[in-house]
Amino acid sequence: MTALAGHRTAVRRAVRRAVRAGLGALLCAALAAGCGADGTDGTTPRSASAPVTGTSRPVAEASPPPAVASTPSPGGLGPTDTGWLHLSLAMEEQSLALLELAPTHGADPALTTWAGDLAQGQRADLTTLRALLAAAGLDGENPHEGHDMPGMVNAAERRALERARGTRFDELLRAALREHLAQTRTLATALRRTDGDARVHRLARRMGERAAKAEAGLTGP
């Protein structure tokens, strides 16, 4: 197995562990590719209206990270940075797709303007995320695609938003984006507490600050 293939396999396994471990162990598992388990897929879909929950195992029960976890990508990024990049890319792509529905689906002009401003910033962030992954040789398959984790929009939620109109759409969009923005801040803050690539940490700071500003400007029920 090549170093690149081994690194991607480690990240995919880490994503699965993160789904089971919940938000509390997300960075330990998804970003550091650690807190080992058996690598089976523990994804459990949640309904569009259900709160995000997770079942956490005590940290003391976690196995040591697999040896490949410390292997940098061909571009020199460590697994924590590349894990954050992949996860953030998936989250931003999903979020942007919802924001772009606002002009044709929503009823609140202020929310539509807010969504447009946030969408503009997210497009810039996506450009940088993709460029950093490409520079690291990791611009192919995203191991987070199709996963249902905190901050992500599952298929049922996406369909509900696509079908909704008027005030119902506004309600669903606010709920989805509040979760997304909170998780964006959480991941950005946690990444910046680790050692890593300065370019990735600068992007994390920018995305975290953008999310905090957007949260403050998001009004309504």
PDB file of C-alpha atoms in Angstrom:
ATOM      1  CA  MET A   1       0.000   0.000   0.000  1.00  0.00           C
ATOM      2  CA  THR A   2       1.344   3.428  -0.930  1.00  0.00           C
ATOM      3  CA  ALA A   3       1.730   6.163   1.685  1.00  0.00           C
ATOM      4  CA  LEU A   4      -1.135   8.102   0.076  1.00  0.00           C
ATOM      5  CA  ALA A   5      -3.466   5.096   0.042  1.00  0.00           C
ATOM      6  CA  GLY A   6      -2.556   4.268   3.619  1.00  0.00           C
ATOM      7  CA  HIS A   7      -3.220   7.833   4.730  1.00  0.00           C
ATOM      8  CA  ARG A   8      -6.628   7.904   3.030  1.00  0.00           C
ATOM      9  CA  THR A   9      -7.557   4.578   4.616  1.00  0.00           C
ATOM     10  CA  ALA A  10      -6.636   5.937   8.057  1.00  0.00           C
ATOM     11  CA  VAL A  11      -8.776   9.035   7.525  1.00  0.00           C
ATOM     12  CA  ARG A  12     -11.782   6.991   6.369  1.00  0.00           C
ATOM     13  CA  ARG A  13     -11.524   4.771   9.444  1.00  0.00           C
ATOM     14  CA  ALA A  14     -11.222   7.840  11.638  1.00  0.00           C
ATOM     15  CA  VAL A  15     -14.430   9.268  10.183  1.00  0.00           C
ATOM     16  CA  ARG A  16     -16.309   6.103  11.056  1.00  0.00           C
ATOM     17  CA  ARG A  17     -14.977   6.185  14.601  1.00  0.00           C
ATOM     18  CA  ALA A  18     -16.005   9.824  14.903  1.00  0.00           C
ATOM     19  CA  VAL A  19     -19.586   8.995  13.966  1.00  0.00           C
ATOM     20  CA  ARG A  20     -19.793   6.549  16.855  1.00  0.00           C
ATOM     21  CA  ALA A  21     -17.861   8.649  19.330  1.00  0.00           C
ATOM     22  CA  GLY A  22     -19.909  11.827  18.861  1.00  0.00           C
ATOM     23  CA  LEU A  23     -18.835  15.450  19.122  1.00  0.00           C
ATOM     24  CA  GLY A  24     -16.773  15.012  22.268  1.00  0.00           C
ATOM     25  CA  ALA A  25     -14.249  12.738  20.536  1.00  0.00           C
ATOM     26  CA  LEU A  26     -14.585  14.147  17.033  1.00  0.00           C
ATOM     27  CA  LEU A  27     -11.187  15.765  16.828  1.00  0.00           C
ATOM     28  CA  CYS A  28      -9.485  12.876  18.560  1.00  0.00           C
ATOM     29  CA  ALA A  29     -10.883  10.475  15.990  1.00  0.00           C
ATOM     30  CA  ALA A  30     -11.605  12.368  12.785  1.00  0.00           C
ATOM     31  CA  LEU A  31      -8.703  14.804  12.873  1.00  0.00           C
ATOM     32  CA  ALA A  32      -6.002  12.857  14.663  1.00  0.00           C
ATOM     33  CA  ALA A  33      -7.028   9.500  13.131  1.00  0.00           C
ATOM     34  CA  GLY A  34      -6.894   7.966  16.582  1.00  0.00           C
ATOM     35  CA  CYS A  35      -9.083   6.594  19.387  1.00  0.00           C
ATOM     36  CA  GLY A  36      -9.119   3.275  17.551  1.00  0.00           C
ATOM     37  CA  ALA A  37     -11.940   0.879  17.020  1.00  0.00           C
ATOM     38  CA  ASP A  38     -12.537  -1.947  14.593  1.00  0.00           C
ATOM     39  CA  GLY A  39     -13.083   0.310  11.573  1.00  0.00           C
ATOM     40  CA  THR A  40     -16.655  -0.819  10.874  1.00  0.00           C
ATOM     41  CA  ASP A  41     -19.138   1.827   9.777  1.00  0.00           C
ATOM     42  CA  GLY A  42     -21.251   3.053  12.682  1.00  0.00           C
ATOM     43  CA  THR A  43     -23.187   5.679  10.744  1.00  0.00           C
ATOM     44  CA  THR A  44     -26.739   6.105  12.057  1.00  0.00           C
ATOM     45  CA  PRO A  45     -28.977   8.451  10.041  1.00  0.00           C
ATOM     46  CA  ARG A  46     -30.908  11.038  12.026  1.00  0.00           C
ATOM     47  CA  SER A  47     -34.228  12.526  11.064  1.00  0.00           C
ATOM     48  CA  ALA A  48     -34.525  16.080   9.778  1.00  0.00           C
ATOM     49  CA  SER A  49     -36.136  17.213  13.018  1.00  0.00           C
ATOM     50  CA  ALA A  50     -34.124  15.189  15.517  1.00  0.00           C
ATOM     51  CA  PRO A  51     -31.365  16.828  17.555  1.00  0.00           C
ATOM     52  CA  VAL A  52     -27.781  15.838  16.937  1.00  0.00           C
ATOM     53  CA  THR A  53     -26.674  13.335  19.521  1.00  0.00           C
ATOM     54  CA  GLY A  54     -23.793  10.954  19.939  1.00  0.00           C
ATOM     55  CA  THR A  55     -22.939   8.014  22.129  1.00  0.00           C
ATOM     56  CA  SER A  56     -19.487   8.472  23.580  1.00  0.00           C
ATOM     57  CA  ARG A  57     -17.162   5.847  24.956  1.00  0.00           C
ATOM     58  CA  PRO A  58     -14.949   6.788  27.901  1.00  0.00           C
ATOM     59  CA  VAL A  59     -11.617   8.056  26.672  1.00  0.00           C
ATOM     60  CA  ALA A  60      -9.855   5.545  28.884  1.00  0.00           C
ATOM     61  CA  GLU A  61     -11.220   2.726  26.715  1.00  0.00           C
ATOM     62  CA  ALA A  62      -9.714   4.100  23.521  1.00  0.00           C
ATOM     63  CA  SER A  63      -7.009   2.142  21.769  1.00  0.00           C
ATOM     64  CA  PRO A  64      -3.741   3.822  20.726  1.00  0.00           C
ATOM     65  CA  PRO A  65      -3.788   5.501  17.304  1.00  0.00           C
ATOM     66  CA  PRO A  66      -2.744   3.260  14.419  1.00  0.00           C
ATOM     67  CA  ALA A  67       0.841   3.664  13.301  1.00  0.00           C
ATOM     68  CA  VAL A  68      -0.154   5.248   9.992  1.00  0.00           C
ATOM     69  CA  ALA A  69      -1.797   8.152  11.860  1.00  0.00           C
ATOM     70  CA  SER A  70       1.520   9.992  12.078  1.00  0.00           C
ATOM     71  CA  THR A  71       2.246   9.636   8.360  1.00  0.00           C
ATOM     72  CA  PRO A  72       2.094  13.018   6.602  1.00  0.00           C
ATOM     73  CA  SER A  73       0.397  13.442   3.253  1.00  0.00           C
ATOM     74  CA  PRO A  74       2.599  13.613   0.143  1.00  0.00           C
ATOM     75  CA  GLY A  75       2.267  17.416   0.385  1.00  0.00           C
ATOM     76  CA  GLY A  76       3.601  17.445   3.941  1.00  0.00           C
ATOM     77  CA  LEU A  77       0.351  17.992   5.858  1.00  0.00           C
ATOM     78  CA  GLY A  78      -0.225  15.841   8.919  1.00  0.00           C
ATOM     79  CA  PRO A  79      -3.386  13.766   9.457  1.00  0.00           C
ATOM     80  CA  THR A  80      -4.926  16.333  11.818  1.00  0.00           C
ATOM     81  CA  ASP A  81      -4.704  19.090   9.225  1.00  0.00           C
ATOM     82  CA  THR A  82      -5.881  16.901   6.349  1.00  0.00           C
ATOM     83  CA  GLY A  83      -8.730  15.503   8.470  1.00  0.00           C
ATOM     84  CA  TRP A  84      -9.906  19.026   9.257  1.00  0.00           C
ATOM     85  CA  LEU A  85      -9.607  20.061   5.598  1.00  0.00           C
ATOM     86  CA  HIS A  86     -11.662  17.114   4.365  1.00  0.00           C
ATOM     87  CA  LEU A  87     -14.323  17.516   7.036  1.00  0.00           C
ATOM     88  CA  SER A  88     -14.575  21.281   6.533  1.00  0.00           C
ATOM     89  CA  LEU A  89     -14.814  20.826   2.771  1.00  0.00           C
ATOM     90  CA  ALA A  90     -17.766  18.442   3.111  1.00  0.00           C
ATOM     91  CA  MET A  91     -19.516  20.710   5.612  1.00  0.00           C
ATOM     92  CA  GLU A  92     -19.031  23.881   3.545  1.00  0.00           C
ATOM     93  CA  GLU A  93     -20.219  22.241   0.322  1.00  0.00           C
ATOM     94  CA  GLN A  94     -23.408  21.075   2.017  1.00  0.00           C
ATOM     95  CA  SER A  95     -23.999  24.418   3.698  1.00  0.00           C
ATOM     96  CA  LEU A  96     -23.457  26.390   0.496  1.00  0.00           C
ATOM     97  CA  ALA A  97     -26.019  24.281  -1.353  1.00  0.00           C
ATOM     98  CA  LEU A  98     -28.620  25.260   1.258  1.00  0.00           C
ATOM     99  CA  LEU A  99     -27.673  28.944   1.285  1.00  0.00           C
ATOM    100  CA  GLU A 100     -28.122  29.111  -2.481  1.00  0.00           C
ATOM    101  CA  LEU A 101     -31.772  28.029  -2.097  1.00  0.00           C
ATOM    102  CA  ALA A 102     -32.678  31.079  -0.019  1.00  0.00           C
ATOM    103  CA  PRO A 103     -33.452  33.544  -2.851  1.00  0.00           C
ATOM    104  CA  THR A 104     -36.008  31.198  -4.461  1.00  0.00           C
ATOM    105  CA  HIS A 105     -37.367  29.345  -1.417  1.00  0.00           C
ATOM    106  CA  GLY A 106     -37.423  31.764   1.512  1.00  0.00           C
ATOM    107  CA  ALA A 107     -39.826  34.475   2.684  1.00  0.00           C
ATOM    108  CA  ASP A 108     -37.639  36.695   4.880  1.00  0.00           C
ATOM    109  CA  PRO A 109     -35.634  39.257   2.853  1.00  0.00           C
ATOM    110  CA  ALA A 110     -33.221  39.799   5.753  1.00  0.00           C
ATOM    111  CA  LEU A 111     -32.485  36.072   5.917  1.00  0.00           C
ATOM    112  CA  THR A 112     -31.933  35.972   2.152  1.00  0.00           C
ATOM    113  CA  THR A 113     -29.412  38.822   2.414  1.00  0.00           C
ATOM    114  CA  TRP A 114     -27.683  37.094   5.355  1.00  0.00           C
ATOM    115  CA  ALA A 115     -27.518  33.844   3.379  1.00  0.00           C
ATOM    116  CA  GLY A 116     -26.038  35.637   0.368  1.00  0.00           C
ATOM    117  CA  ASP A 117     -23.304  37.245   2.446  1.00  0.00           C
ATOM    118  CA  LEU A 118     -22.409  33.947   4.116  1.00  0.00           C
ATOM    119  CA  ALA A 119     -22.464  32.105   0.784  1.00  0.00           C
ATOM    120  CA  GLN A 120     -19.960  34.568  -0.663  1.00  0.00           C
ATOM    121  CA  GLY A 121     -17.556  33.934   2.203  1.00  0.00           C
ATOM    122  CA  GLN A 122     -18.001  30.180   1.990  1.00  0.00           C
ATOM    123  CA  ARG A 123     -17.188  30.152  -1.711  1.00  0.00           C
ATOM    124  CA  ALA A 124     -13.882  31.826  -0.897  1.00  0.00           C
ATOM    125  CA  ASP A 125     -13.227  29.308   1.877  1.00  0.00           C
ATOM    126  CA  LEU A 126     -14.012  26.394  -0.442  1.00  0.00           C
ATOM    127  CA  THR A 127     -11.513  27.689  -2.982  1.00  0.00           C
ATOM    128  CA  THR A 128      -8.815  27.737  -0.310  1.00  0.00           C
ATOM    129  CA  LEU A 129      -9.791  24.332   1.108  1.00  0.00           C
ATOM    130  CA  ARG A 130      -9.570  22.731  -2.329  1.00  0.00           C
ATOM    131  CA  ALA A 131      -6.269  24.429  -3.096  1.00  0.00           C
ATOM    132  CA  LEU A 132      -4.692  23.201   0.139  1.00  0.00           C
ATOM    133  CA  LEU A 133      -5.903  19.646  -0.466  1.00  0.00           C
ATOM    134  CA  ALA A 134      -4.656  19.745  -4.063  1.00  0.00           C
ATOM    135  CA  ALA A 135      -1.255  20.977  -2.925  1.00  0.00           C
ATOM    136  CA  ALA A 136      -1.110  18.041  -0.503  1.00  0.00           C
ATOM    137  CA  GLY A 137      -2.053  15.561  -3.226  1.00  0.00           C
ATOM    138  CA  LEU A 138      -5.402  14.854  -1.558  1.00  0.00           C
ATOM    139  CA  ASP A 139      -7.842  16.454  -3.966  1.00  0.00           C
ATOM    140  CA  GLY A 140      -9.579  13.220  -4.970  1.00  0.00           C
ATOM    141  CA  GLU A 141     -12.313  11.364  -3.093  1.00  0.00           C
ATOM    142  CA  ASN A 142     -13.522  13.020   0.113  1.00  0.00           C
ATOM    143  CA  PRO A 143     -13.727  10.373   2.869  1.00  0.00           C
ATOM    144  CA  HIS A 144     -16.521  12.351   4.577  1.00  0.00           C
ATOM    145  CA  GLU A 145     -18.889  12.231   1.624  1.00  0.00           C
ATOM    146  CA  GLY A 146     -22.239  10.700   2.610  1.00  0.00           C
ATOM    147  CA  HIS A 147     -21.579  10.768   6.360  1.00  0.00           C
ATOM    148  CA  ASP A 148     -24.092  12.183   8.821  1.00  0.00           C
ATOM    149  CA  MET A 149     -22.203  13.978  11.559  1.00  0.00           C
ATOM    150  CA  PRO A 150     -22.664  17.147  13.624  1.00  0.00           C
ATOM    151  CA  GLY A 151     -22.603  20.207  11.385  1.00  0.00           C
ATOM    152  CA  MET A 152     -23.486  18.202   8.282  1.00  0.00           C
ATOM    153  CA  VAL A 153     -26.799  18.118   6.414  1.00  0.00           C
ATOM    154  CA  ASN A 154     -28.158  14.628   5.874  1.00  0.00           C
ATOM    155  CA  ALA A 155     -30.186  13.576   2.844  1.00  0.00           C
ATOM    156  CA  ALA A 156     -33.541  13.867   4.624  1.00  0.00           C
ATOM    157  CA  GLU A 157     -32.765  17.410   5.765  1.00  0.00           C
ATOM    158  CA  ARG A 158     -31.628  18.400   2.273  1.00  0.00           C
ATOM    159  CA  ARG A 159     -34.838  17.060   0.723  1.00  0.00           C
ATOM    160  CA  ALA A 160     -36.975  18.830   3.321  1.00  0.00           C
ATOM    161  CA  LEU A 161     -35.297  22.152   2.570  1.00  0.00           C
ATOM    162  CA  GLU A 162     -35.593  21.672  -1.184  1.00  0.00           C
ATOM    163  CA  ARG A 163     -39.342  21.016  -0.837  1.00  0.00           C
ATOM    164  CA  ALA A 164     -40.059  23.765   1.689  1.00  0.00           C
ATOM    165  CA  ARG A 165     -41.147  27.274   0.777  1.00  0.00           C
ATOM    166  CA  GLY A 166     -41.742  30.511   2.611  1.00  0.00           C
ATOM    167  CA  THR A 167     -41.567  30.656   6.382  1.00  0.00           C
ATOM    168  CA  ARG A 168     -41.148  26.884   6.670  1.00  0.00           C
ATOM    169  CA  PHE A 169     -37.998  27.049   4.567  1.00  0.00           C
ATOM    170  CA  ASP A 170     -36.696  29.938   6.660  1.00  0.00           C
ATOM    171  CA  GLU A 171     -37.251  27.920   9.839  1.00  0.00           C
ATOM    172  CA  LEU A 172     -35.438  24.865   8.498  1.00  0.00           C
ATOM    173  CA  LEU A 173     -32.558  26.908   7.083  1.00  0.00           C
ATOM    174  CA  ARG A 174     -31.968  28.704  10.387  1.00  0.00           C
ATOM    175  CA  ALA A 175     -31.918  25.403  12.272  1.00  0.00           C
ATOM    176  CA  ALA A 176     -29.504  23.742   9.842  1.00  0.00           C
ATOM    177  CA  LEU A 177     -27.153  26.718   9.678  1.00  0.00           C
ATOM    178  CA  ARG A 178     -27.064  27.253  13.445  1.00  0.00           C
ATOM    179  CA  GLU A 179     -25.797  23.689  13.848  1.00  0.00           C
ATOM    180  CA  HIS A 180     -23.365  24.065  10.976  1.00  0.00           C
ATOM    181  CA  LEU A 181     -21.906  27.345  12.219  1.00  0.00           C
ATOM    182  CA  ALA A 182     -21.527  26.104  15.788  1.00  0.00           C
ATOM    183  CA  GLN A 183     -19.690  23.015  14.596  1.00  0.00           C
ATOM    184  CA  THR A 184     -17.489  25.079  12.292  1.00  0.00           C
ATOM    185  CA  ARG A 185     -16.403  27.188  15.269  1.00  0.00           C
ATOM    186  CA  THR A 186     -15.817  24.125  17.434  1.00  0.00           C
ATOM    187  CA  LEU A 187     -13.615  22.398  14.844  1.00  0.00           C
ATOM    188  CA  ALA A 188     -11.671  25.550  14.003  1.00  0.00           C
ATOM    189  CA  THR A 189     -10.955  26.277  17.658  1.00  0.00           C
ATOM    190  CA  ALA A 190      -9.881  22.696  18.356  1.00  0.00           C
ATOM    191  CA  LEU A 191      -7.584  22.572  15.321  1.00  0.00           C
ATOM    192  CA  ARG A 192      -5.823  25.759  16.340  1.00  0.00           C
ATOM    193  CA  ARG A 193      -4.930  24.172  19.688  1.00  0.00           C
ATOM    194  CA  THR A 194      -2.836  21.591  17.835  1.00  0.00           C
ATOM    195  CA  ASP A 195       0.476  21.858  16.042  1.00  0.00           C
ATOM    196  CA  GLY A 196       0.136  22.000  12.295  1.00  0.00           C
ATOM    197  CA  ASP A 197       0.550  23.806   9.031  1.00  0.00           C
ATOM    198  CA  ALA A 198       0.352  27.616   9.324  1.00  0.00           C
ATOM    199  CA  ARG A 199      -1.727  27.928   6.141  1.00  0.00           C
ATOM    200  CA  VAL A 200      -4.334  25.499   7.442  1.00  0.00           C
ATOM    201  CA  HIS A 201      -4.453  27.222  10.818  1.00  0.00           C
ATOM    202  CA  ARG A 202      -4.927  30.618   9.180  1.00  0.00           C
ATOM    203  CA  LEU A 203      -7.878  29.251   7.235  1.00  0.00           C
ATOM    204  CA  ALA A 204      -9.317  27.704  10.404  1.00  0.00           C
ATOM    205  CA  ARG A 205      -9.096  31.072  12.144  1.00  0.00           C
ATOM    206  CA  ARG A 206     -10.817  32.800   9.231  1.00  0.00           C
ATOM    207  CA  MET A 207     -13.589  30.221   9.038  1.00  0.00           C
ATOM    208  CA  GLY A 208     -14.124  30.244  12.793  1.00  0.00           C
ATOM    209  CA  GLU A 209     -14.367  34.029  12.863  1.00  0.00           C
ATOM    210  CA  ARG A 210     -16.735  34.035   9.885  1.00  0.00           C
ATOM    211  CA  ALA A 211     -18.951  31.458  11.579  1.00  0.00           C
ATOM    212  CA  ALA A 212     -19.078  33.477  14.808  1.00  0.00           C
ATOM    213  CA  LYS A 213     -20.012  36.649  12.913  1.00  0.00           C
ATOM    214  CA  ALA A 214     -22.699  34.797  10.948  1.00  0.00           C
ATOM    215  CA  GLU A 215     -24.160  33.324  14.128  1.00  0.00           C
ATOM    216  CA  ALA A 216     -24.394  36.777  15.653  1.00  0.00           C
ATOM    217  CA  GLY A 217     -26.235  38.062  12.580  1.00  0.00           C
ATOM    218  CA  LEU A 218     -28.687  35.168  12.330  1.00  0.00           C
ATOM    219  CA  THR A 219     -31.979  36.398  13.747  1.00  0.00           C
ATOM    220  CA  GLY A 220     -35.412  34.844  13.975  1.00  0.00           C
ATOM    221  CA  PRO A 221     -36.832  31.688  15.561  1.00  0.00           C
TER     222      PRO A 221
END
